[in-house]
Amino acid sequence: MDSLQINEQAGKAVLSAPDTRKRGISGSTLKIIAIVTMFIDHVGAALLGRFLMASGYMEAALSQNVADLILWLEENAALYLTYTAMRMIGRIAFPIFCFLLIEGFQKTHDVKKYALRLGIFALISEIPFDLAFNAQVLEFSYQNVFFTLFLGLLAMLAYDKIWKAQFFSGKAPNLAAKLFLSAAALLVCCGLAEALKTDYAAIGVLCITVMYAFRKKKAALIAAGCVAFAWEVTAPLAFLPIGFYNGQRGLKLKYIFYLFYPLHLLLIYGISLLLGVAGYAVV
């Protein structure tokens, strides 16, 4: 067999080989979308928000004279509109992170390590979070989103354990008991989120649990997610890329979000220091 025949056969083999890649959006692409929109949101909140305060936004907003607010808006329209647009774009991030949390929970080989990782980075990220949003090393009136994701994971774990349990050994599962225990577990996790004052608080944990309950069918998950996040105008847009998720991991970005979260918050705080607005409160 000459080289030409070998090359022809090799070419045919390549052409006939099945393409194992699935069309759509991989998990890593979803993660990148969430990270980028989150970054836009945090720049808007922690940087442009400070410029709003420095320009007298709060004084104008609290003024009893409506003309003061109208005048302020005329003078600072570009800043205010940019801030608003960035915050609206940022609303896309959290639903995607919730979806990725659910995917991670279902696919992890060790849920204890998964929970431990979330808990550790919640603690690591708290100082950068407080610096970025409050210009303080530690401030306990508002905690970072890792705490919300951690509590959401605990809620899913409790839900999973309860619905897989067999009550009254040897008899059929007791539906009423499972419903009661599921509601109690969710109430505890939501209560902790409110007590800790985490980002998105109880409603964040509730949204995670709702999406998890409808996880078996993508259409149902998307519908439930859109309803659960309807309280934020642009948040349901997150379910457009989620709808194209192909179930594949994509690039190995396991620790990208974990590391990016505290680092980008420190970066934003550093920029606010350089620009001389770190001392202003965030809107």
Coordinates of N, CA and C in Angstrom, one line a residue, residues 35-250:
I35 N -18.9 35.2 35.7 CA -17.8 36.0 36.3 C -17.7 37.4 35.7
V36 N -17.9 37.4 34.4 CA -17.8 38.7 33.7 C -18.9 39.7 34.1
T37 N -20.2 39.1 34.1 CA -21.3 40.0 34.6 C -21.2 40.3 36.0
M38 N -20.7 39.5 36.9 CA -20.5 39.8 38.3 C -19.5 40.9 38.4
F39 N -18.4 40.8 37.6 CA -17.3 41.9 37.7 C -17.9 43.2 37.3
I40 N -18.7 43.2 36.2 CA -19.4 44.5 35.8 C -20.3 45.0 36.9
D41 N -21.0 44.2 37.5 CA -21.9 44.6 38.6 C -21.1 45.2 39.8
H42 N -20.0 44.5 40.2 CA -19.2 45.0 41.3 C -18.5 46.3 41.0
V43 N -18.0 46.5 39.8 CA -17.4 47.7 39.4 C -18.5 48.8 39.5
G44 N -19.7 48.5 39.0 CA -20.7 49.5 39.1 C -21.1 49.9 40.5
A45 N -21.2 48.8 41.4 CA -21.7 49.0 42.8 C -20.6 49.7 43.6
A46 N -19.4 49.1 43.6 CA -18.3 49.5 44.5 C -17.4 50.6 44.0
L47 N -17.5 50.9 42.7 CA -16.7 52.0 42.2 C -17.5 53.2 41.7
L48 N -18.4 52.9 40.8 CA -19.3 54.0 40.3 C -20.3 54.4 41.4
G49 N -20.6 53.5 42.2 CA -21.5 53.8 43.4 C -20.9 54.9 44.3
R50 N -19.6 54.7 44.5 CA -18.8 55.7 45.3 C -18.8 57.1 44.6
F51 N -18.6 57.1 43.3 CA -18.6 58.4 42.6 C -20.0 59.0 42.6
L52 N -21.0 58.2 42.6 CA -22.4 58.8 42.8 C -22.5 59.5 44.1
M53 N -22.0 58.8 45.2 CA -22.0 59.4 46.5 C -21.2 60.7 46.6
A54 N -20.0 60.6 46.0 CA -19.1 61.8 46.0 C -19.7 63.0 45.2
S55 N -20.6 62.7 44.3 CA -21.2 63.8 43.5 C -22.4 64.4 44.1
G56 N -22.8 63.8 45.3 CA -24.0 64.4 46.0 C -25.3 63.7 45.7
Y57 N -25.2 62.4 45.3 CA -26.4 61.7 45.0 C -27.4 61.6 46.2
M58 N -26.8 61.2 47.3 CA -27.6 60.9 48.5 C -28.3 62.2 49.0
E59 N -27.6 63.3 48.9 CA -28.2 64.6 49.3 C -29.4 65.0 48.4
A60 N -29.2 64.8 47.1 CA -30.2 65.1 46.2 C -31.4 64.1 46.3
A61 N -31.1 62.8 46.5 CA -32.2 61.8 46.7 C -33.1 62.1 47.9
L62 N -32.4 62.6 49.0 CA -33.1 62.8 50.2 C -33.7 64.2 50.4
S63 N -33.4 65.0 49.4 CA -33.9 66.4 49.4 C -35.5 66.4 49.3
Q64 N -36.1 67.2 50.1 CA -37.5 67.4 50.0 C -38.0 68.2 48.7
N65 N -37.0 68.8 48.1 CA -37.3 69.6 46.9 C -36.9 68.7 45.7
V66 N -38.0 68.3 44.9 CA -37.8 67.4 43.8 C -36.9 68.0 42.7
A67 N -36.9 69.3 42.7 CA -36.0 70.1 41.7 C -34.6 69.8 41.9
D68 N -34.2 69.6 43.2 CA -32.8 69.2 43.5 C -32.4 67.9 42.8
L69 N -33.2 66.9 42.9 CA -32.9 65.6 42.3 C -32.9 65.7 40.8
I70 N -33.9 66.4 40.3 CA -33.9 66.6 38.8 C -32.6 67.3 38.3
L71 N -32.2 68.3 39.0 CA -31.0 69.0 38.6 C -29.8 68.1 38.7
W72 N -29.7 67.3 39.8 CA -28.6 66.4 40.0 C -28.6 65.4 38.8
L73 N -29.7 64.9 38.5 CA -29.8 63.9 37.4 C -29.4 64.5 36.1
E74 N -29.7 65.7 35.8 CA -29.3 66.4 34.6 C -27.8 66.6 34.5
E75 N -27.2 66.9 35.7 CA -25.7 67.1 35.7 C -24.9 65.8 35.7
N76 N -25.6 64.7 36.2 CA -24.8 63.4 36.4 C -25.5 62.3 35.6
A77 N -26.2 62.6 34.5 CA -27.0 61.6 33.8 C -26.1 60.5 33.3
A78 N -24.9 60.8 32.7 CA -24.1 59.7 32.2 C -23.6 58.8 33.3
L79 N -23.2 59.3 34.4 CA -22.7 58.5 35.5 C -23.8 57.6 36.0
Y80 N -25.0 58.2 36.2 CA -26.1 57.4 36.8 C -26.6 56.4 35.9
L81 N -26.7 56.7 34.6 CA -27.2 55.7 33.6 C -26.2 54.5 33.4
T82 N -24.9 54.9 33.5 CA -23.9 53.8 33.4 C -23.9 52.9 34.6
Y83 N -24.0 53.5 35.8 CA -24.2 52.8 37.0 C -25.4 51.8 36.9
T84 N -26.5 52.4 36.5 CA -27.7 51.6 36.5 C -27.6 50.4 35.5
A85 N -27.0 50.7 34.3 CA -26.8 49.6 33.3 C -25.9 48.5 33.8
M86 N -24.8 48.9 34.5 CA -23.9 47.9 35.0 C -24.5 47.0 36.1
R87 N -25.4 47.6 36.9 CA -26.0 46.8 37.9 C -27.1 45.9 37.3
M88 N -27.7 46.3 36.3 CA -28.7 45.5 35.6 C -28.1 44.3 34.9
I89 N -26.9 44.6 34.3 CA -26.1 43.5 33.7 C -25.7 42.5 34.7
G90 N -25.3 43.0 35.9 CA -24.8 42.2 37.0 C -25.8 41.2 37.5
R91 N -27.1 41.5 37.3 CA -28.2 40.7 37.9 C -28.2 39.3 37.2
I92 N -27.5 39.2 36.1 CA -27.5 37.9 35.3 C -26.6 36.9 36.0
A93 N -25.6 37.4 36.8 CA -24.6 36.5 37.4 C -25.1 35.5 38.4
F94 N -25.9 35.9 39.4 CA -26.3 35.0 40.5 C -27.1 33.8 40.0
P95 N -28.1 34.0 39.2 CA -28.8 32.8 38.7 C -27.9 31.7 38.1
I96 N -26.9 32.2 37.3 CA -26.0 31.2 36.7 C -25.1 30.5 37.8
F97 N -24.7 31.3 38.8 CA -23.9 30.7 39.9 C -24.8 29.7 40.6
C98 N -26.1 30.0 40.8 CA -27.0 29.0 41.4 C -27.1 27.7 40.6
F99 N -27.2 27.9 39.3 CA -27.3 26.7 38.4 C -26.0 25.9 38.5
L100 N -24.9 26.6 38.4 CA -23.6 25.8 38.5 C -23.4 25.2 39.8
L101 N -24.0 25.8 40.9 CA -23.9 25.1 42.2 C -24.7 23.8 42.2
I102 N -25.9 23.9 41.6 CA -26.7 22.7 41.5 C -26.0 21.6 40.7
E103 N -25.4 22.0 39.6 CA -24.7 21.0 38.7 C -23.5 20.4 39.5
G104 N -22.8 21.3 40.2 CA -21.7 20.8 41.0 C -22.1 19.8 42.1
F105 N -23.2 20.1 42.7 CA -23.7 19.3 43.8 C -24.1 17.9 43.3
Q106 N -24.7 17.9 42.1 CA -25.1 16.6 41.5 C -23.9 15.8 41.0
K107 N -22.9 16.4 40.6 CA -21.8 15.7 39.9 C -20.6 15.5 40.9
T108 N -20.5 16.2 42.0 CA -19.3 16.0 42.9 C -19.2 14.6 43.4
H109 N -18.0 14.2 43.6 CA -17.8 12.9 44.2 C -17.7 12.9 45.7
D110 N -17.6 14.2 46.2 CA -17.4 14.3 47.7 C -18.1 15.6 48.1
V111 N -19.3 15.5 48.5 CA -20.1 16.7 48.8 C -19.5 17.4 50.0
K112 N -18.9 16.7 50.9 CA -18.3 17.3 52.1 C -17.2 18.2 51.7
K113 N -16.3 17.8 50.8 CA -15.2 18.6 50.3 C -15.8 19.8 49.6
Y114 N -16.8 19.6 48.9 CA -17.5 20.7 48.1 C -18.0 21.8 49.1
A115 N -18.7 21.4 50.1 CA -19.2 22.3 51.1 C -18.0 23.0 51.9
L116 N -17.0 22.2 52.2 CA -15.8 22.8 52.9 C -15.2 23.8 52.1
R117 N -15.0 23.6 50.8 CA -14.4 24.6 49.9 C -15.2 25.8 49.9
L118 N -16.5 25.7 49.8 CA -17.4 26.9 49.8 C -17.2 27.7 51.1
G119 N -17.3 26.9 52.2 CA -17.1 27.6 53.5 C -15.8 28.3 53.7
I120 N -14.7 27.6 53.3 CA -13.4 28.2 53.4 C -13.3 29.5 52.6
F121 N -13.8 29.5 51.4 CA -13.7 30.7 50.5 C -14.7 31.8 51.0
A122 N -15.7 31.4 51.6 CA -16.6 32.4 52.2 C -15.9 33.2 53.3
L123 N -15.1 32.5 54.1 CA -14.3 33.2 55.1 C -13.1 34.0 54.5
I124 N -12.5 33.4 53.5 CA -11.3 34.1 52.9 C -11.8 35.4 52.2
S125 N -13.0 35.3 51.6 CA -13.5 36.4 50.8 C -14.1 37.6 51.6
E126 N -14.4 37.3 52.9 CA -15.1 38.3 53.7 C -14.4 39.6 53.8
I127 N -13.1 39.6 54.1 CA -12.3 40.8 54.2 C -12.2 41.6 52.9
P128 N -11.9 41.0 51.8 CA -12.0 41.7 50.5 C -13.4 42.2 50.2
F129 N -14.4 41.5 50.6 CA -15.8 41.9 50.3 C -16.1 43.2 51.2
D130 N -15.7 43.1 52.4 CA -15.9 44.3 53.3 C -15.1 45.5 52.9
L131 N -13.9 45.3 52.4 CA -13.1 46.4 52.0 C -13.7 47.0 50.7
A132 N -14.1 46.2 49.8 CA -14.7 46.7 48.5 C -16.0 47.5 48.7
F133 N -16.9 47.0 49.6 CA -18.2 47.6 49.8 C -18.4 48.5 51.0
N134 N -17.5 48.3 52.0 CA -17.6 49.1 53.2 C -16.3 49.9 53.6
A135 N -15.2 49.6 52.9 CA -13.9 50.2 53.2 C -13.5 49.9 54.6
Q136 N -13.9 48.7 55.1 CA -13.5 48.3 56.5 C -13.0 46.9 56.4
V137 N -12.1 46.5 57.3 CA -11.5 45.2 57.3 C -12.5 44.1 57.6
L138 N -13.3 44.4 58.6 CA -14.4 43.5 58.9 C -15.7 44.3 59.2
E139 N -16.8 43.9 58.6 CA -18.0 44.6 58.8 C -19.1 43.6 58.7
F140 N -20.0 43.5 59.7 CA -20.9 42.3 59.8 C -22.3 42.6 59.4
S141 N -22.6 43.8 58.7 CA -23.9 44.1 58.3 C -24.3 43.4 57.0
Y142 N -23.3 42.8 56.3 CA -23.6 42.3 54.9 C -22.5 41.4 54.6
Q143 N -22.8 40.1 54.3 CA -21.8 39.1 54.1 C -21.8 38.6 52.6
N144 N -20.6 38.1 52.2 CA -20.4 37.8 50.7 C -21.3 36.6 50.3
V145 N -21.4 36.5 49.0 CA -22.3 35.5 48.3 C -21.9 34.1 48.6
F146 N -20.6 33.8 48.9 CA -20.2 32.4 49.2 C -21.0 31.8 50.4
F147 N -21.3 32.7 51.3 CA -22.1 32.2 52.5 C -23.5 31.8 52.0
T148 N -24.1 32.5 51.0 CA -25.4 32.2 50.5 C -25.3 30.9 49.7
L149 N -24.3 30.7 48.9 CA -24.1 29.5 48.1 C -23.9 28.3 49.1
F150 N -23.1 28.5 50.2 CA -22.9 27.4 51.1 C -24.2 27.0 51.8
L151 N -25.0 27.9 52.2 CA -26.3 27.6 52.8 C -27.3 27.0 51.8
G152 N -27.2 27.4 50.5 CA -28.0 26.8 49.4 C -27.6 25.3 49.2
L153 N -26.3 25.1 49.3 CA -25.8 23.7 49.2 C -26.3 22.9 50.4
L154 N -26.3 23.4 51.6 CA -26.8 22.7 52.7 C -28.3 22.4 52.6
A155 N -29.0 23.3 52.0 CA -30.5 23.2 51.8 C -30.7 22.0 50.8
M156 N -29.9 22.0 49.7 CA -30.1 20.9 48.7 C -29.7 19.6 49.3
L157 N -28.6 19.6 50.1 CA -28.2 18.3 50.7 C -29.3 17.8 51.7
A158 N -29.9 18.7 52.5 CA -31.0 18.2 53.4 C -32.2 17.7 52.6
Y159 N -32.5 18.5 51.5 CA -33.6 18.1 50.7 C -33.4 16.7 50.1
D160 N -32.2 16.5 49.6 CA -31.8 15.2 49.0 C -31.9 14.0 50.0
K161 N -31.3 14.3 51.2 CA -31.3 13.2 52.2 C -32.7 12.9 52.6
I162 N -33.6 13.9 52.8 CA -34.9 13.7 53.3 C -35.7 12.9 52.3
W163 N -35.6 13.2 51.0 CA -36.5 12.6 50.0 C -36.0 11.2 49.6
K164 N -34.7 10.9 49.9 CA -34.2 9.6 49.7 C -34.4 8.6 50.9
A165 N -34.7 9.2 52.0 CA -34.9 8.4 53.2 C -36.1 7.6 53.2
Q166 N -36.1 6.5 53.9 CA -37.2 5.6 54.0 C -37.7 5.6 55.4
F167 N -38.8 6.4 55.7 CA -39.3 6.5 57.0 C -40.1 5.2 57.4
F168 N -40.2 4.9 58.6 CA -40.9 3.8 59.1 C -40.5 2.5 58.3
S169 N -39.3 2.1 58.6 CA -38.7 1.0 57.9 C -39.6 -0.2 57.6
G170 N -39.6 -0.6 56.3 CA -40.5 -1.6 55.9 C -41.8 -1.1 55.4
K171 N -42.1 0.2 55.5 CA -43.4 0.7 55.0 C -43.1 1.7 53.9
A172 N -44.1 2.2 53.2 CA -44.0 3.2 52.2 C -43.5 4.5 52.8
P173 N -42.8 5.3 52.0 CA -42.3 6.6 52.5 C -43.5 7.5 53.0
N174 N -43.3 8.2 54.0 CA -44.3 9.1 54.5 C -44.2 10.5 53.9
L175 N -45.1 10.8 53.0 CA -45.0 12.0 52.2 C -45.1 13.2 53.1
A176 N -46.1 13.2 54.0 CA -46.3 14.3 54.9 C -45.0 14.6 55.7
A177 N -44.4 13.6 56.2 CA -43.2 13.8 57.0 C -42.1 14.4 56.2
K178 N -42.0 13.9 54.9 CA -40.9 14.5 54.1 C -41.2 15.9 53.7
L179 N -42.4 16.2 53.5 CA -42.7 17.6 53.2 C -42.5 18.5 54.4
F180 N -42.8 18.1 55.6 CA -42.6 18.8 56.8 C -41.1 19.0 57.0
L181 N -40.3 17.9 56.9 CA -38.9 18.0 57.2 C -38.2 18.9 56.1
S182 N -38.6 18.8 54.9 CA -38.0 19.6 53.8 C -38.3 21.1 54.1
A183 N -39.5 21.4 54.4 CA -39.9 22.8 54.7 C -39.1 23.3 55.9
A184 N -38.9 22.5 57.0 CA -38.2 22.8 58.2 C -36.7 23.1 57.8
A185 N -36.1 22.2 57.0 CA -34.7 22.4 56.6 C -34.5 23.7 55.8
L186 N -35.4 23.9 54.9 CA -35.3 25.1 54.1 C -35.5 26.4 55.0
L187 N -36.4 26.3 55.9 CA -36.6 27.4 56.8 C -35.4 27.7 57.7
V188 N -34.7 26.7 58.1 CA -33.5 26.8 58.9 C -32.4 27.5 58.1
C189 N -32.2 27.0 56.8 CA -31.2 27.6 56.0 C -31.5 29.0 55.6
C190 N -32.7 29.3 55.3 CA -33.2 30.7 55.0 C -33.0 31.6 56.2
G191 N -33.3 31.0 57.4 CA -33.2 31.8 58.6 C -31.7 32.2 58.9
L192 N -30.8 31.2 58.6 CA -29.4 31.5 58.8 C -28.9 32.5 57.9
A193 N -29.4 32.5 56.6 CA -29.0 33.5 55.6 C -29.5 34.9 56.0
E194 N -30.7 35.0 56.6 CA -31.2 36.3 57.1 C -30.4 36.7 58.3
A195 N -30.1 35.8 59.2 CA -29.4 36.1 60.5 C -28.0 36.6 60.2
L196 N -27.3 35.9 59.2 CA -26.0 36.3 58.8 C -25.9 37.5 57.9
K197 N -27.1 37.8 57.3 CA -27.2 39.0 56.4 C -26.3 38.7 55.2
T198 N -26.5 37.6 54.6 CA -25.7 37.2 53.4 C -26.2 37.9 52.1
D199 N -25.4 38.0 51.1 CA -25.8 38.5 49.8 C -27.0 37.7 49.3
Y200 N -28.1 38.4 49.0 CA -29.3 37.8 48.5 C -30.1 37.1 49.7
A201 N -29.4 36.9 50.8 CA -30.1 36.4 52.0 C -31.0 35.2 51.7
A202 N -32.2 35.2 52.4 CA -33.1 34.0 52.3 C -33.6 33.8 50.9
I203 N -33.9 34.8 50.2 CA -34.4 34.6 48.9 C -33.4 33.9 47.9
G204 N -32.1 34.2 48.2 CA -31.1 33.5 47.4 C -31.1 32.0 47.7
V205 N -31.2 31.6 48.9 CA -31.3 30.2 49.3 C -32.6 29.6 48.7
L206 N -33.7 30.3 48.8 CA -35.0 29.8 48.3 C -34.9 29.6 46.8
C207 N -34.3 30.5 46.1 CA -34.2 30.3 44.6 C -33.3 29.1 44.2
I208 N -32.3 28.9 45.0 CA -31.4 27.7 44.7 C -32.3 26.4 44.9
T209 N -33.0 26.4 46.0 CA -33.8 25.2 46.3 C -34.9 25.0 45.3
V210 N -35.6 26.1 44.9 CA -36.6 25.9 43.8 C -36.0 25.4 42.6
M211 N -34.9 25.9 42.1 CA -34.3 25.4 40.9 C -33.9 23.9 41.1
Y212 N -33.4 23.6 42.2 CA -33.0 22.2 42.5 C -34.2 21.2 42.4
A213 N -35.3 21.7 43.0 CA -36.5 20.8 43.0 C -37.0 20.5 41.6
F214 N -36.7 21.4 40.6 CA -37.1 21.2 39.2 C -36.0 20.8 38.3
R215 N -34.9 20.3 38.9 CA -33.6 20.0 38.1 C -33.7 19.0 37.1
K216 N -34.7 18.0 37.2 CA -34.7 16.8 36.3 C -35.1 17.1 34.9
K217 N -35.8 18.2 34.7 CA -36.2 18.6 33.3 C -35.7 20.1 33.1
K218 N -34.9 20.3 32.1 CA -34.4 21.7 31.9 C -35.4 22.7 31.7
A219 N -36.5 22.4 30.9 CA -37.5 23.3 30.7 C -38.2 23.7 32.0
A220 N -38.5 22.8 32.8 CA -39.1 23.1 34.1 C -38.2 23.9 35.0
L221 N -36.9 23.6 35.0 CA -35.9 24.3 35.8 C -35.9 25.8 35.3
I222 N -35.9 26.0 34.0 CA -35.8 27.3 33.5 C -37.1 28.1 33.8
A223 N -38.2 27.5 33.7 CA -39.5 28.1 34.0 C -39.5 28.5 35.5
A224 N -39.1 27.5 36.3 CA -39.1 27.8 37.8 C -38.1 28.9 38.2
G225 N -37.0 28.8 37.5 CA -36.0 29.8 37.8 C -36.4 31.2 37.4
C226 N -37.0 31.4 36.2 CA -37.5 32.7 35.8 C -38.6 33.2 36.8
V227 N -39.4 32.4 37.2 CA -40.4 32.8 38.2 C -39.8 33.2 39.5
A228 N -38.8 32.3 40.0 CA -38.1 32.6 41.3 C -37.4 33.9 41.3
F229 N -36.8 34.2 40.1 CA -36.0 35.5 40.0 C -36.7 36.6 39.4
A230 N -38.0 36.5 39.3 CA -38.8 37.6 38.6 C -38.7 38.9 39.4
W231 N -38.4 38.9 40.6 CA -38.3 40.1 41.5 C -37.1 41.0 41.0
E232 N -36.2 40.4 40.2 CA -35.1 41.3 39.6 C -35.3 41.3 38.1
V233 N -35.5 42.5 37.5 CA -36.0 42.6 36.2 C -35.1 41.8 35.2
T234 N -33.8 42.0 35.2 CA -32.9 41.4 34.2 C -32.4 40.0 34.6
A235 N -32.6 39.5 35.8 CA -32.1 38.2 36.3 C -32.6 37.1 35.4
P236 N -33.9 37.0 35.0 CA -34.3 35.9 34.2 C -33.6 35.8 32.8
L237 N -32.9 36.8 32.4 CA -32.1 36.7 31.2 C -31.0 35.7 31.3
A238 N -30.6 35.4 32.6 CA -29.5 34.4 32.8 C -29.9 33.0 32.3
F239 N -31.2 32.8 32.1 CA -31.7 31.5 31.7 C -31.6 31.3 30.2
L240 N -31.3 32.3 29.5 CA -31.0 32.1 28.1 C -29.7 31.3 27.8
P241 N -28.6 31.7 28.4 CA -27.4 30.8 28.2 C -27.6 29.5 28.9
I242 N -28.3 29.5 30.1 CA -28.5 28.2 30.8 C -29.3 27.3 29.9
G243 N -30.2 27.8 29.1 CA -31.0 27.0 28.2 C -30.1 26.2 27.2
F244 N -29.0 26.8 26.8 CA -28.1 26.2 25.8 C -27.0 25.4 26.5
Y245 N -27.1 25.2 27.8 CA -26.1 24.3 28.5 C -26.1 22.9 27.9
N246 N -24.9 22.4 27.6 CA -24.9 21.1 26.9 C -24.5 19.9 27.9
G247 N -24.3 20.3 29.2 CA -24.0 19.2 30.1 C -22.5 18.9 30.2
Q248 N -21.7 19.5 29.5 CA -20.3 19.3 29.5 C -19.5 20.3 30.3
R249 N -18.4 19.9 30.9 CA -17.6 20.8 31.8 C -16.9 21.9 31.0
G250 N -16.4 21.5 29.8 CA -15.6 22.5 29.1 C -14.2 22.6 29.6

